Structure formats: C-alpha cells, structure tokens
C-alpha positions as semicolon CSV with decimal commas, in nm:
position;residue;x (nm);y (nm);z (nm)
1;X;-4,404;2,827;10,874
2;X;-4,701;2,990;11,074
3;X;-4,605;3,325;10,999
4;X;-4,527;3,219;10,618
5;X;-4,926;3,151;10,648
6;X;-4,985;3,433;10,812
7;X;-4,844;3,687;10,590
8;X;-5,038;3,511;10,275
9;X;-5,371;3,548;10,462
10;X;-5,270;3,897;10,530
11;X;-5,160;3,967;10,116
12;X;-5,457;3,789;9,984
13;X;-5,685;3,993;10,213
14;X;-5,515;4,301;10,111
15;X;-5,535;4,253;9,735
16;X;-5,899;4,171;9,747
17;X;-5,952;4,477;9,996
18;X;-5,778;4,690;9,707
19;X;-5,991;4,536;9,433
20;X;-6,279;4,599;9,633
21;X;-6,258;4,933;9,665
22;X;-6,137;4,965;9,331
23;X;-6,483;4,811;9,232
24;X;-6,668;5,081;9,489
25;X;-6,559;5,363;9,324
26;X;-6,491;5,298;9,012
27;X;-6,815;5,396;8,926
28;X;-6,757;5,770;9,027
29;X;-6,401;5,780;8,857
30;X;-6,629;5,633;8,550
31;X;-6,910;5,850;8,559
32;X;-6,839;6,195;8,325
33;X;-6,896;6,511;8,483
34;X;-7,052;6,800;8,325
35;X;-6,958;7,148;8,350
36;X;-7,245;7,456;8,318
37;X;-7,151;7,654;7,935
38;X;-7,283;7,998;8,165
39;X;-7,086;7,985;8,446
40;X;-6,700;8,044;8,532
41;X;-6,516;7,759;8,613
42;X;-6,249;7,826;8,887
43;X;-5,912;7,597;8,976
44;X;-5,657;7,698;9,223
45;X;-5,740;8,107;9,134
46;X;-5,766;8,039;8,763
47;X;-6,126;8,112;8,603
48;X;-6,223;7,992;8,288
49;X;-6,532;8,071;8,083
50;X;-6,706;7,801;7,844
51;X;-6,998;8,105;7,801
52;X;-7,192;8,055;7,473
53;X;-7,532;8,171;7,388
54;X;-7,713;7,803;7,420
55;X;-7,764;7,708;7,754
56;X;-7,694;7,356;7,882
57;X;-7,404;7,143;7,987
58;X;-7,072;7,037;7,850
59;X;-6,863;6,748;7,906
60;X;-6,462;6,833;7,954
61;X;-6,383;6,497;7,837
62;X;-6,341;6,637;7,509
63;X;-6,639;6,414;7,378
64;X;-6,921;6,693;7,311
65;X;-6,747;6,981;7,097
66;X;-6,984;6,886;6,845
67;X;-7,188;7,200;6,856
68;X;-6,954;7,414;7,092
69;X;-6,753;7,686;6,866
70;X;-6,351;7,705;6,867
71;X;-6,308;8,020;7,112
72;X;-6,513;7,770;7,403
73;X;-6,358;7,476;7,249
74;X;-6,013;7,611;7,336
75;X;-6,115;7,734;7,693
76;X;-6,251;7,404;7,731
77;X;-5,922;7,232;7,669
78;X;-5,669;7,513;7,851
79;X;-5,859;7,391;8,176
80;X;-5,820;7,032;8,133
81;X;-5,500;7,087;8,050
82;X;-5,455;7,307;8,392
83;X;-5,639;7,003;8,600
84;X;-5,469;6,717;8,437
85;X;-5,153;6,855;8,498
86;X;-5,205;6,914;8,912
87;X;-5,035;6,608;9,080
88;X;-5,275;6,298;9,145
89;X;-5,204;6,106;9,410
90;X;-5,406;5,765;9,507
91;X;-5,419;5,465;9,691
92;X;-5,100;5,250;9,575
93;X;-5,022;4,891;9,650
94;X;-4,739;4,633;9,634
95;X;-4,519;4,898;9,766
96;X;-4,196;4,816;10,061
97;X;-4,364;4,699;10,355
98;X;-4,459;4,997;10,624
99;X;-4,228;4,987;10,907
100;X;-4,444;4,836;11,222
101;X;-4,675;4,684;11,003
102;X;-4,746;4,375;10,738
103;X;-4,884;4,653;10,563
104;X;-4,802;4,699;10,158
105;X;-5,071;4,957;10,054
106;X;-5,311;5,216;10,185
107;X;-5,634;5,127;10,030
108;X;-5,965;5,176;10,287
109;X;-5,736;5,387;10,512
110;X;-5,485;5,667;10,331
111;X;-5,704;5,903;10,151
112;X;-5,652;6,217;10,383
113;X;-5,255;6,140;10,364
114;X;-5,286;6,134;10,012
115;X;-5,523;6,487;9,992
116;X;-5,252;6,632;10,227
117;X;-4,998;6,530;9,951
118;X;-5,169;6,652;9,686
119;X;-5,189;7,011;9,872
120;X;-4,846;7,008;9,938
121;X;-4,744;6,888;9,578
122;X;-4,922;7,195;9,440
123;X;-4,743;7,410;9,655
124;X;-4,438;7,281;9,551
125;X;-4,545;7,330;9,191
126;X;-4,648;7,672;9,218
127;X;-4,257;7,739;9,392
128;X;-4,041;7,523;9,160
129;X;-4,241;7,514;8,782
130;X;-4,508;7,844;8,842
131;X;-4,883;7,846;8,823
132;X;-4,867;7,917;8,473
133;X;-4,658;7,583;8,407
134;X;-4,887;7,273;8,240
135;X;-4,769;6,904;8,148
136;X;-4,709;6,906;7,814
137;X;-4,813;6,582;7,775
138;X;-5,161;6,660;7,967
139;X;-5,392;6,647;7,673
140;X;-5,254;6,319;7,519
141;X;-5,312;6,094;7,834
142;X;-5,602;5,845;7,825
143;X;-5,903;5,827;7,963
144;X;-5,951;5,473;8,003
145;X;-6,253;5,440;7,820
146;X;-6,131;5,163;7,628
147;X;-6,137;4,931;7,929
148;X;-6,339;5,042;8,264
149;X;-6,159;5,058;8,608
150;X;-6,369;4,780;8,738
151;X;-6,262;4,547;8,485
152;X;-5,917;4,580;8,475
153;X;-5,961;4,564;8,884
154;X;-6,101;4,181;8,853
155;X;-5,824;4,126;8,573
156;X;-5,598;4,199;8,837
157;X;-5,790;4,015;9,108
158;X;-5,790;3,673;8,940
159;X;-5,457;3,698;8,839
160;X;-5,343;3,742;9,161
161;X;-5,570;3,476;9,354
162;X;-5,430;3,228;9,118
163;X;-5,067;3,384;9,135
164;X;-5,114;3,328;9,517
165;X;-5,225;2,940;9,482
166;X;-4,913;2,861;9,317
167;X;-4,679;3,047;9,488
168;X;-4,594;3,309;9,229
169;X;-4,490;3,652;9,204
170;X;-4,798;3,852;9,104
171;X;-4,826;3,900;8,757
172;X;-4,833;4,208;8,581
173;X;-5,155;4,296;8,363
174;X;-5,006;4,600;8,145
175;X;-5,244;4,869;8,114
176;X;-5,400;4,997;7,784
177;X;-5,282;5,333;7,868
178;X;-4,927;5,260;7,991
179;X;-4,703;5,421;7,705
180;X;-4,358;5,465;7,673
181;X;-4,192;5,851;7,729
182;X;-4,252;6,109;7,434
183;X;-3,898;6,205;7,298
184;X;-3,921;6,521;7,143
185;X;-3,662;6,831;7,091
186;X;-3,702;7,085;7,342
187;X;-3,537;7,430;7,484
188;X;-3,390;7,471;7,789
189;X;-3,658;7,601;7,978
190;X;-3,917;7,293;7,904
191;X;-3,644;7,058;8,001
192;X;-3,534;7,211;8,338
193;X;-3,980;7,218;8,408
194;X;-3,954;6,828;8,341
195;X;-3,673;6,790;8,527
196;X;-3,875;6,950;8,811
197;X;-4,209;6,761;8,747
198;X;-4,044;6,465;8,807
199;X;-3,842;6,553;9,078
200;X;-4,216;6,659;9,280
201;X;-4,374;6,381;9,177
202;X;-4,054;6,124;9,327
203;X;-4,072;6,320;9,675
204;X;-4,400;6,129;9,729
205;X;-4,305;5,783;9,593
206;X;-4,433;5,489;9,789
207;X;-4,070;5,411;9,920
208;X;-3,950;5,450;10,263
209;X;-3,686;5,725;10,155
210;X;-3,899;5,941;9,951
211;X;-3,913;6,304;10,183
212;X;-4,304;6,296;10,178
213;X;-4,407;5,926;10,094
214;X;-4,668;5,795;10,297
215;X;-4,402;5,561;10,467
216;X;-4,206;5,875;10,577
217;X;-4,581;6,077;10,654
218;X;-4,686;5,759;10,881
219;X;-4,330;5,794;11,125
220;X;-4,422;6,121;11,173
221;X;-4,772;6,106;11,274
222;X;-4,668;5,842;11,523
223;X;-4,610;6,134;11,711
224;X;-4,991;6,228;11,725
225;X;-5,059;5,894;11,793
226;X;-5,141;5,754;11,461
227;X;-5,038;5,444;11,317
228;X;-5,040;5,315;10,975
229;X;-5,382;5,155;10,888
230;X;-5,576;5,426;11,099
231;X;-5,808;5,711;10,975
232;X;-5,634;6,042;10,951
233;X;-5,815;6,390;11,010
234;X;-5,729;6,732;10,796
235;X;-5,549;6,884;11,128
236;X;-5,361;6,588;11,204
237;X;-5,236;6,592;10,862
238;X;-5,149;6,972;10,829
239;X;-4,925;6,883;11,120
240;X;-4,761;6,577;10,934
241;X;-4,698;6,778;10,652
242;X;-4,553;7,079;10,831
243;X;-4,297;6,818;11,019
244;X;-4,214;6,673;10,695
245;X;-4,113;6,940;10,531
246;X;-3,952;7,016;10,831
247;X;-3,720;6,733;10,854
248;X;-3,687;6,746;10,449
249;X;-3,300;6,665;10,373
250;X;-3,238;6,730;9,989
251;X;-3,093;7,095;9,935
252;X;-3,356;7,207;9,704
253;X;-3,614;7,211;9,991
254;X;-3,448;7,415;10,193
255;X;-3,604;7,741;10,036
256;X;-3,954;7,592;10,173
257;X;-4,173;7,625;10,531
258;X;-4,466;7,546;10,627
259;X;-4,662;7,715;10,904
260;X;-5,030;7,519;11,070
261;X;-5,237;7,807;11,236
262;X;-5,331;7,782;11,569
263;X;-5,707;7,791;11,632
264;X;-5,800;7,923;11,300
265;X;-5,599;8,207;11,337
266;X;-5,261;8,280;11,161
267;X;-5,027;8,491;11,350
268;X;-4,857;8,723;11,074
269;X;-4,548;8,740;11,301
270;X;-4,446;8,444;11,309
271;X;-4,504;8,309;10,974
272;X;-4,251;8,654;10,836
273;X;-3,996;8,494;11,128
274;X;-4,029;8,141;10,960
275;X;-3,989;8,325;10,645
276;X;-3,670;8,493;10,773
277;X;-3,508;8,226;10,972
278;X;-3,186;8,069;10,889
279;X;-2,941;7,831;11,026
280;X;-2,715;7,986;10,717
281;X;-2,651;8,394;10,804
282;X;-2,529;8,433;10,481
283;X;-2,849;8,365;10,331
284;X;-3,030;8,693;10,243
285;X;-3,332;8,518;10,066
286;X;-3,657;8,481;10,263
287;X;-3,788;8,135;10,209
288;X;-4,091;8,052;10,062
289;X;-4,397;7,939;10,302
290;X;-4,729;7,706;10,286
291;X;-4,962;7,824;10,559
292;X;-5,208;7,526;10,599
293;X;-5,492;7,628;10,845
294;X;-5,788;7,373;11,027
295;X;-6,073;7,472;11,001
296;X;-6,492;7,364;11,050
297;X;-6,710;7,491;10,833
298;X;-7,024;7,411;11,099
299;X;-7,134;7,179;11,311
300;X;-7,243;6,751;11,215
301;X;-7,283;6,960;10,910
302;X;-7,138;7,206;10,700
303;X;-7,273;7,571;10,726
304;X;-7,407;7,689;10,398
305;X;-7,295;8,012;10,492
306;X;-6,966;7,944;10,436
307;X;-7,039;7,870;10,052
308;X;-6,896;8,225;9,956
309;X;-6,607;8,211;10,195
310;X;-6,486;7,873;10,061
311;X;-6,539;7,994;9,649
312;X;-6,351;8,310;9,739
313;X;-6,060;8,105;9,880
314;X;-6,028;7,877;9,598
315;X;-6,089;8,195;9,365
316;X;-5,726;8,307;9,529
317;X;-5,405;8,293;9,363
318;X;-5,262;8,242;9,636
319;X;-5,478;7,901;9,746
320;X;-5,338;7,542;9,679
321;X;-5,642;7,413;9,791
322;X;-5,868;7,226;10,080
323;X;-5,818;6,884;10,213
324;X;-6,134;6,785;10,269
325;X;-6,400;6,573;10,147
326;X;-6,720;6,418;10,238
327;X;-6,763;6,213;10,614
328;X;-6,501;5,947;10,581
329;X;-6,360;6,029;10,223
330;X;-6,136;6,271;10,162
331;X;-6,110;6,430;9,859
332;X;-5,891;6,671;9,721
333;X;-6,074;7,039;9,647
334;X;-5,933;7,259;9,366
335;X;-6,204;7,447;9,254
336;X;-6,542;7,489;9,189
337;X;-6,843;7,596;8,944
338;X;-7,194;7,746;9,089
339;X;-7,238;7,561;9,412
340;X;-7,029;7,262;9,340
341;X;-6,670;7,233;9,435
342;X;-6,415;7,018;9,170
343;X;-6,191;6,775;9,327
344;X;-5,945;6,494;9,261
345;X;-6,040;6,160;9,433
346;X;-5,792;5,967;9,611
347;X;-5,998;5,617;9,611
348;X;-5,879;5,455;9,329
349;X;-5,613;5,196;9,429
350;X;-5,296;5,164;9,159
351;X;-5,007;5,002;9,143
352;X;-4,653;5,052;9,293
353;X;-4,484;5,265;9,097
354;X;-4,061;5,321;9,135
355;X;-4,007;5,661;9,137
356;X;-3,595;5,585;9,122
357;X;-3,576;5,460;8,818
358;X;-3,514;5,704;8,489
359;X;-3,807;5,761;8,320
360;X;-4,077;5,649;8,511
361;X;-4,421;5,634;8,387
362;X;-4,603;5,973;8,467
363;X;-4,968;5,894;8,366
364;X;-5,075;5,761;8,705
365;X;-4,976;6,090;8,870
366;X;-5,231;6,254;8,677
367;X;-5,615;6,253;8,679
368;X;-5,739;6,277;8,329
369;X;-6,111;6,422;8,436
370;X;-6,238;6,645;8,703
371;X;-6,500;6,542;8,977
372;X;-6,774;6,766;9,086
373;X;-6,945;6,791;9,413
374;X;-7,239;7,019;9,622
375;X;-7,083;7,206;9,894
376;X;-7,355;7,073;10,118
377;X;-7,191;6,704;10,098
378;X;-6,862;6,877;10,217
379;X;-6,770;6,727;10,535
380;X;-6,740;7,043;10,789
381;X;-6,354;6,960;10,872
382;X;-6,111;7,045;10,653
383;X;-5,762;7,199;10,620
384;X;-5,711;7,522;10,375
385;X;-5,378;7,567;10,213
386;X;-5,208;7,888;10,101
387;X;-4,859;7,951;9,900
388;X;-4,671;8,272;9,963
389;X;-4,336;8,266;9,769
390;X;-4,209;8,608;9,971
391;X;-4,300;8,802;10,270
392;X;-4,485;9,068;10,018
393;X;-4,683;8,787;9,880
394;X;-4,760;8,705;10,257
395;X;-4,919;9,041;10,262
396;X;-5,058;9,052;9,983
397;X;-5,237;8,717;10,039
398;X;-5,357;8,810;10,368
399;X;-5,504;9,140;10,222
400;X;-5,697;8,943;9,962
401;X;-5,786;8,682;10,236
402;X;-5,926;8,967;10,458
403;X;-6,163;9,062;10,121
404;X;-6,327;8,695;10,102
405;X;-6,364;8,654;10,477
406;X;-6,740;8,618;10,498
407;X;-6,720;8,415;10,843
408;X;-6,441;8,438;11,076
409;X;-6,286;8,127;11,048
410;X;-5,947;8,224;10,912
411;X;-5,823;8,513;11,074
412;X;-5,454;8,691;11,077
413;X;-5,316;8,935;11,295
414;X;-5,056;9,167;11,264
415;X;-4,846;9,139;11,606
416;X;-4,836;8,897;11,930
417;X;-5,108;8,601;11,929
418;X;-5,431;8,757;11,996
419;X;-5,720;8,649;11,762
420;X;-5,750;8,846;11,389
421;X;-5,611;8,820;11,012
C-alpha cells in the first residue's frame, strides 16, 4: 500500500515536472524566427537563397510572402520543406517504465539522448531515403498557432491532477493538429520512401525493444556509468550511439557502422577496416559508416574562432550535424545563416506515442519551424557527425573536411594512430 503511494507521488511529480517544462520553453518553440532575405541559408550541406533586392527579414512560417516574389517564395518553402522533414525527436512521457527506475519520461534530463538520436536518424535518412528525399506531407503539418504549447500543457495538467484524485487513467486531450493519414495514389518509389520513413522513425520509439529508444540508449550507457535520470554529455553519447548500432539486430542495419574518434582525431585506417569488416565473407559490399567525433570548441566558452570551421562543416554534404547546444540544453544543430546556427530543440515534452501500431501518427516526429541561435551561446562541447555511404565517400569527405579545417580540432590520418586528418 506504501509503495501504491509512493509511485503516485512519484507520477504526479513527474507530470507536473513535464508540464513545467513544457511551460519554460514553450515560449521559444512559440516565438517565430526570422531568416536574413541577403544571406544563404545552409541545412545539412544544402544552401538556399531567399536574396531579393529589399533588405530585411523574412519569416519561414509561411506568414510574410506578402511582398516577397514567387522565385523567393518557392526557395522559401523547398527549405521548410527540407527542415520539417529531418526527424524531431523530444522529450516523451507516459511511455513503459525504464528498467531500474519508476521512471516514465525524460523531461528535465534526456535532451542530449534525444540530439544524439536525431544525428543518428539523419544518418540513417541520408543511407535508406537520400538527402534529396522530403516528407511529402511536410508542408501540410500545423503549426499550432491555433492553440499555444503552454495552454494545451495546463489542459493536460488539470486533467491529469484530477484524473489522479480519482484514480483514473489519464485522459486524453486530442490535439488540434492530430489528423488522420493522407491516402493518396502513389508509385512505387514514394511508397517504398514511406515505408522507410516510418521504419526510422519506429527504431527510436519510446519502447524497451525499439534498437535506439532511449530505454535501449540508457542500458547501454550504464556502461559509462550513467543511469536514467542523469545528465548526458555529447562524448558519452557518441559512444551510446556507436554501441547501439552496434548491437542493432534487424537485418536492414547490418549495412551500417559507426566509428567515435579518439581525441579529435579520426584514424582513416580503421574506419575503411570497419567499412570492410564482415562476419559474412560472402559479402562484397562495404558498409556504410557514421563517424561521430568529440570535440571543444574552447575553453568555459566557445572560441569564436571556430565560427568558420563549424559553418564549413555544416556547409558539407557529407555532415548530419552537431549535438550540441547551449550549457545544460542540448540542442540539435543543422545549419546556420550569418553567425547564427539553426537547430531543432529537444525541450518540448509530448506524449507517448506507439510506434507498433500501423499507421501511427507522424506529426510529432517533425518540427514544423526552425530555431536560430549565435554561435557565441554554443556551449564549447559538442559531438560532430559525418555520413560516408562508401569508402570513396570516406575520402572524399575527408578531402573536403581537410578544406574547412580552420582549427585543428578534427583531424584524419592516413595510416597507424598518430595525430592528422
């Protein structure tokens, strides 16, 4: 009976520590962000150009065309279309229980778990749908002006403090956005992309059998000494990741590595013999690899010098981009414009979603509207990520890599581990 009581202190506590930081940041994932007409705009080695001959700013919320021609117009809505359909992954709660723990979401702890997943969900984009693949659906999903985040966040706060005094299940409050799937007749090739959209998207369900959940992500970072409800750091969760995918099961991973440098420095040896390697000798494929790399960008702070280094790298085709953040919130970086760097923030806390089931609703995987940031808030810690689909591409990336290298922070070397790029 105790531990009845217990465990409804411990819910309670958790749905108003969800709601709470729903409320904190709801403000940011409110606030519209505004994009410079004169300068490129770069995501994941994309550029796009919104250049007209007025200066000013230009919201990509699709709510000030009024004066902005057709050519920028279109631009405008080719790179929404491009960020909205990049995986977004949050905060969730009223998933399974964590093993270990009374714990049912990640909300004030999981951010840089859920960065690391976004990084590795692009990676796994770019090898199973293409970089040139977008949602079809991207342009038509909501952006939740019609009710704010905070207020749907108390909806769901009252209805679950009084769900909780008598003894209910927690109601659901449906969301104004929550629609059912778009039928529509497609070929071939559009199906097998949906197919594989989905399929990403349910390797990092909140369920203790999903290859990358968080559930799966915390067991293996038990092994750095992490538990679930501590704070995770970049490196740490490079290593999580690379493990992960390591001990990944389903068949269609098995074309996938993933390589951490050591000390900054990747070691072009052995990322070709990961490449190679096979338990199968009648495989003649190389596999596909995601080089994730720690880094600091400076000391307490980040080194402004390392501006150009970090735009070059996210100007790469080869880049899946940074977990990073500011001190004690990690974000997701992507891109950037001028001097600030687009990201996709983990902090807002959403509900469980069941990846299992047919049809599952896609919206909450994807953020309808960029975030912009200065690269001096950027905490100095972060982890880079690169996709190489074949040892050529390897070379190729590390050539182009070489070219951006303003600092030597990444650096990879042809033969035995000595330091160099």
């Amino acid at each position: 009976m105790e531990a009845t009581g217990t465990d409804e202190v411990e819910k309670i506590k958790s749905k108003f520590m969800s709601a709470w930081h729903n409320m904190k940041y709801s403000w940011v994932l409110k606030t519209k962000t505004y994009f410079s007409r004169n300068s490129p705009v770069f995501l994941l080695g994309k550029c796009y150009h919104f250049k007209s001959d007025e200066s000013g700013e230009l919201s990509t919320d699709g709510s000030s065309f009024d004066n902005i021609n057709t050519e920028i117009s279109g631009n405008v809505d080719e790179f929404r279309k491009d960020f909205i359909s990049r995986i977004w992954l949050t905060y969730r709660e009223e998933f399974p229980q964590i093993k270990g723990s009374a714990l049912t979401t990640d909300c004030g702890w999981g951010c840089t778990l859920r960065t690391g997943q976004m990084l590795l969900a692009q990676g796994l984009m770019l090898h199973f749908l293409g970089r040139a693949w977008v949602w079809p659906d991207a342009l038509d999903i909501e952006n939740s002006d019609s009710e704010s985040w905070t207020a749907h966040t108390v909806k769901k706060l009252t209805a679950s403090f009084e769900a909780s005094l008598t003894a209910e299940r927690e109601p659901k409050i449906l969301s104004n956005h929550h629609r059912g799937t778009l039928r529509r007749n497609c070929g071939d090739n559009e199906m097998r992309n949906e197919v594989y959209h989905r399929k990403i998207i349910s390797w990092f369900g909140d369920s203790p059998l999903a290859a990358f959940g968080l559930h799966q992500l915390i067991e293996y970072g038990k092994k750095s000494g992490k538990i679930a409800g501590d704070w995770y750091g970049p490196a740490v969760v490079a290593h999580i990741l690379r493990k992960a995918v390591e001990e990944a099961r389903d068949p269609e991973l098995q074309g996938v590595t993933v390589y951490v440098a050591q000390d900054c420095t990747v070691y072009s040896s052995d990322v070709i013999d990961r490449q190679c390697s096979f338990t199968d000798s009648e495989k003649t494929d190389t596999k596909a690899v995601i080089i994730l790399v720690p880094v600091r960008l400076g000391g307490e702070r980040t080194n402004t010098d390392y501006l150009e280094f970090v735009k070059g790298i996210l100007s790469l085709e080869y880049c899946v981009g940074i977990i990073g953040g500011k001190p004690k919130q990690s974000y997701y970086f992507a891109g950037f414009q001028d001097d600030s760097l687009i990201y996709m923030d983990p902090h807002y806390c959403q509900s469980f979603v069941d990846v299992s089931i047919k049809d599952f609703p896609l919206e909450s995987f994807h953020c309808p509207s960029p975030k912009k940031m200065s690269f001096k808030k950027m905490d100095p810690s972060c982890t880079i990520g690169f996709y190489c689909r074949t040892v050529q591409d390897f070379e190729k990336a590390s050539e182009e890599i070489t070219k951006v290298q303003q600092q030597p922070q990444v650096k990879v070397t042809p033969g035995i581990p000595t330091p160099g790029f």
